Amino acid sequence: MKPVQVGLLGIGTVGSGVFNVLSRNQEEIQRRAGRGIEITMVADLDTARAEAIVGGRCKVVKDAREVLANPDIDIVIELIGGYGIARQLMLEAIDRGKHVVTANKALLAVHGTEIFEAAHRKGVMVAFEAAVAGGIPIIKALREGLTANRIEWIAGIINGTTNFILSEMRDKGLDFDAALKDAQKLGYAEADPTFDIEGVDAAHKATIMSAIAFGIRVQFDKAYVEGITKLAAQDIRYAEQLGYRIKLLGITKRTDQGIELRVHPALVPARRLIANVEGAMNAVLVQADAVGTTLYYGKGAGSEPTASAVIADLVDITRLHTADAAHRVPHLAFQPDQMSDQQVLPMSEVVTSYYLRVRVADQAGVLAKIAGLLANAGISIDAMIQREAGEGEKQTDLILLTHTVREGTMNEVLAQMQALPTVLAPITRIRKEELA
Amino acid sequence: MKPVQVGLLGIGTVGSGVFNVLSRNQEEIQRRAGRGIEITMVADLDTARAEAIVGGRCKVVKDAREVLANPDIDIVIELIGGYGIARQLMLEAIDRGKHVVTANKALLAVHGTEIFEAAHRKGVMVAFEAAVAGGIPIIKALREGLTANRIEWIAGIINGTTNFILSEMRDKGLDFDAALKDAQKLGYAEADPTFDIEGVDAAHKATIMSAIAFGIRVQFDKAYVEGITKLAAQDIRYAEQLGYRIKLLGITKRTDQGIELRVHPALVPARRLIANVEGAMNAVLVQADAVGTTLYYGKGAGSEPTASAVIADLVDITRLHTADAAHRVPHLAFQPDQMSDQQVLPMSEVVTSYYLRVRVADQAGVLAKIAGLLANAGISIDAMIQREAGEGEKQTDLILLTHTVREGTMNEVLAQMQALPTVLAPITRIRKEELA
């Protein structure tokens, strides 16, 4: 059987990984797929770099539309990234009846509905294993491995840059800014790290997982997104004393009220496996009614790990592209006519527990006031540390862990607490997730 | 579309889980599969128990062959277990053109070649996600998620009973016999725990993974199998002092000489995630050339976790049973005509490193003798502890960690060491795996 012909749009870090792995493991991949898979055309604005990578083994063009116009190309890999031209090219590829493989989480989280609808109409597949957690086959696990289950929640370390920074902060007692500089020096953070450190990248991935887990439309615009830029070394230290680690989590959860979708730093019990995921590694924890807890761990980024996911999608498509659409796995796990229109809840409706660090005057009655405000709102205290004030110091830190409460209620109490004359600095609030 | 009709052979722990989850999550499963999936017939020798479980919702028969003879049944779930009647019934089901889903690791590890060949001839699918690591979708990850990769090795905690016992031994300082009794009391070990504690169950699962990872035939008869019955509390303690945990691992590895396939207790660095998998949980670590290390964690046994895997297979088959065979994933990951005839290596050819505990006379020159034997064979010592002999004690323990060496060479050195007059008891040898 003649090989499946693939066109590659964008041959940067991931694209060159795809090209190299596909050629290195060609024989092994064909033994699995039952058919050869060949990249026959590459489009990249930097044709010189592209030529250097492909070394004459396939045609290089500058204009991506030349690839789309080639009737011999069965599958297009989109690795351009972003919401602009990538969206346009993907829709054109679909319109021309080509299957698409992409690692573009931003595009799918924002324009996924439009793209999957277009693909459904045209009867083509849009595969995106590489869009979430790099090389970890988490999309496959959620979409196919756990089909028996009612998924309850997902919590993932799905951004390697921030996990690396948090690991550094803990290991070396660094503050955020210093750890970010280290990460940039070592190539774990980009020159402009905004998307990573502000939680946007993790929110894109969490959005995609929420759609697959619960059969809802992608709702990135409703996600709550908070990054790690305000974390202080001392919070990591206090958390440690209380038996917790701080991780940036992407969380999506089904509740009676609606779907939670949020990215923020969170205290996680140190004894949980996911709390021990260090450096740039990713891990996704899934709670489902039949199977219970499962966890998926691996490299969430990088050239070859991401290429591993892209190529797995190529093999899946190679197997199924001549099959009837009913034989294929639906894009968002649920059949298109079986999607639910459940909405993502506003953050004020989320119920979770909290870590609070309150800078207070070291004087009688302060704790009673604070405890009173919490009690009035029905919030129980789970644990507390009061740092002993140093000789001559007039201030100290009060660290509180609370039981679960609606975020809206907590916001009100925090405003009251902040207004106390004995509270001397902005209160630090970090959410706490037991993940059990 | 009319529902897919399923016949269930054996409604014990897992079977009732399948029945219950399928009926509880019926709507959610159908929204994914695009078609209803219904168990319409159950065969079990204990018809009264079966009737009590199904509660009139489907037909119960005593004779499994009535299920096979029913032309309306599309898929047969085999949950009888064992090599005997289960094999016969599975082959008959295949012969009648029915797809089969099974959790029967023993049968596949021993008779897999015969069964998969029969299925291939008849054009039916035999699905077995539930046969390895219960609810963890590891078969799917290996067979579909990692298709881009040349898999290098797999190391798994794939028997919950033994992991529970090892966790108890470490937590409570118990010896094997006491921990086994605890496990039996708590329902984590069966009255006759032989298959679990002797490593046979883990070897069945490792055999299946080796076939899928490397495209070789199932070779259970060539697997090296060693259980945990000889582990002593003190070895767990010494390992801990050296920074290791002891786990029963199922390992399969590709080397230039051939395929390694072995189950035995092993020291694993305590900082590895897999070393921290406690209690009855399972985890499988996979090393592959493009993606690097990935890990899959979850419940490896139990009614509903195993049912989760069985039902995922039902959904896959429901999607693909009317598709052309070329659209399906090959049983052992590689196309049937692309299997390799690589052989499993004899254990003497395996290269690994070792933990040795040697009971020696507390006198001058003993260590020099032992170190000399190792040096003569070219084996380097990586770390050593010599326990201080107690007041009046004439014996002590020498604990050695070695660098890697061929097992055959180590066996020779151990025989020489054992023959020394200053070595006072049988030497304890536990393999050590760095898993990096």
PDB file of N, CA and C in Angstrom, chain B residues 70 73 87 130 147 163 228 353 408 421:
ATOM      1  N   ASN B  70     -25.809 -18.071  20.722  1.00  0.00           N
ATOM      2  CA  ASN B  70     -26.820 -17.033  20.460  1.00  0.00           C
ATOM      3  C   ASN B  70     -26.348 -16.115  19.329  1.00  0.00           C
ATOM      4  N   ILE B  73     -25.689 -12.239  19.859  1.00  0.00           N
ATOM      5  CA  ILE B  73     -24.576 -11.732  20.678  1.00  0.00           C
ATOM      6  C   ILE B  73     -23.401 -11.357  19.770  1.00  0.00           C
ATOM      7  N   ARG B  87     -10.036 -21.187  27.838  1.00  0.00           N
ATOM      8  CA  ARG B  87      -9.380 -21.258  26.532  1.00  0.00           C
ATOM      9  C   ARG B  87     -10.324 -21.854  25.494  1.00  0.00           C
ATOM     10  N   ALA B 130      -8.010  -5.150  30.394  1.00  0.00           N
ATOM     11  CA  ALA B 130      -8.168  -5.512  31.807  1.00  0.00           C
ATOM     12  C   ALA B 130      -7.161  -6.561  32.271  1.00  0.00           C
ATOM     13  N   THR B 147       3.080   4.850  19.718  1.00  0.00           N
ATOM     14  CA  THR B 147       3.437   4.234  18.430  1.00  0.00           C
ATOM     15  C   THR B 147       4.626   4.886  17.738  1.00  0.00           C
ATOM     16  N   ASN B 163       2.551  -5.596  46.375  1.00  0.00           N
ATOM     17  CA  ASN B 163       2.934  -4.222  46.721  1.00  0.00           C
ATOM     18  C   ASN B 163       2.352  -3.832  48.075  1.00  0.00           C
ATOM     19  N   ILE B 228       8.316 -12.738  46.398  1.00  0.00           N
ATOM     20  CA  ILE B 228       8.796 -11.924  47.521  1.00  0.00           C
ATOM     21  C   ILE B 228       8.867 -12.702  48.832  1.00  0.00           C
ATOM     22  N   SER B 353      22.379  -4.636  38.340  1.00  0.00           N
ATOM     23  CA  SER B 353      23.244  -4.452  39.505  1.00  0.00           C
ATOM     24  C   SER B 353      22.582  -5.120  40.709  1.00  0.00           C
ATOM     25  N   GLY B 408      25.003 -14.239  35.126  1.00  0.00           N
ATOM     26  CA  GLY B 408      25.780 -15.487  35.150  1.00  0.00           C
ATOM     27  C   GLY B 408      27.084 -15.306  35.913  1.00  0.00           C
ATOM     28  N   PRO B 421      34.741 -19.956  54.320  1.00  0.00           N
ATOM     29  CA  PRO B 421      34.424 -20.395  55.683  1.00  0.00           C
ATOM     30  C   PRO B 421      33.939 -19.250  56.563  1.00  0.00           C
TER      31      PRO B 421
END
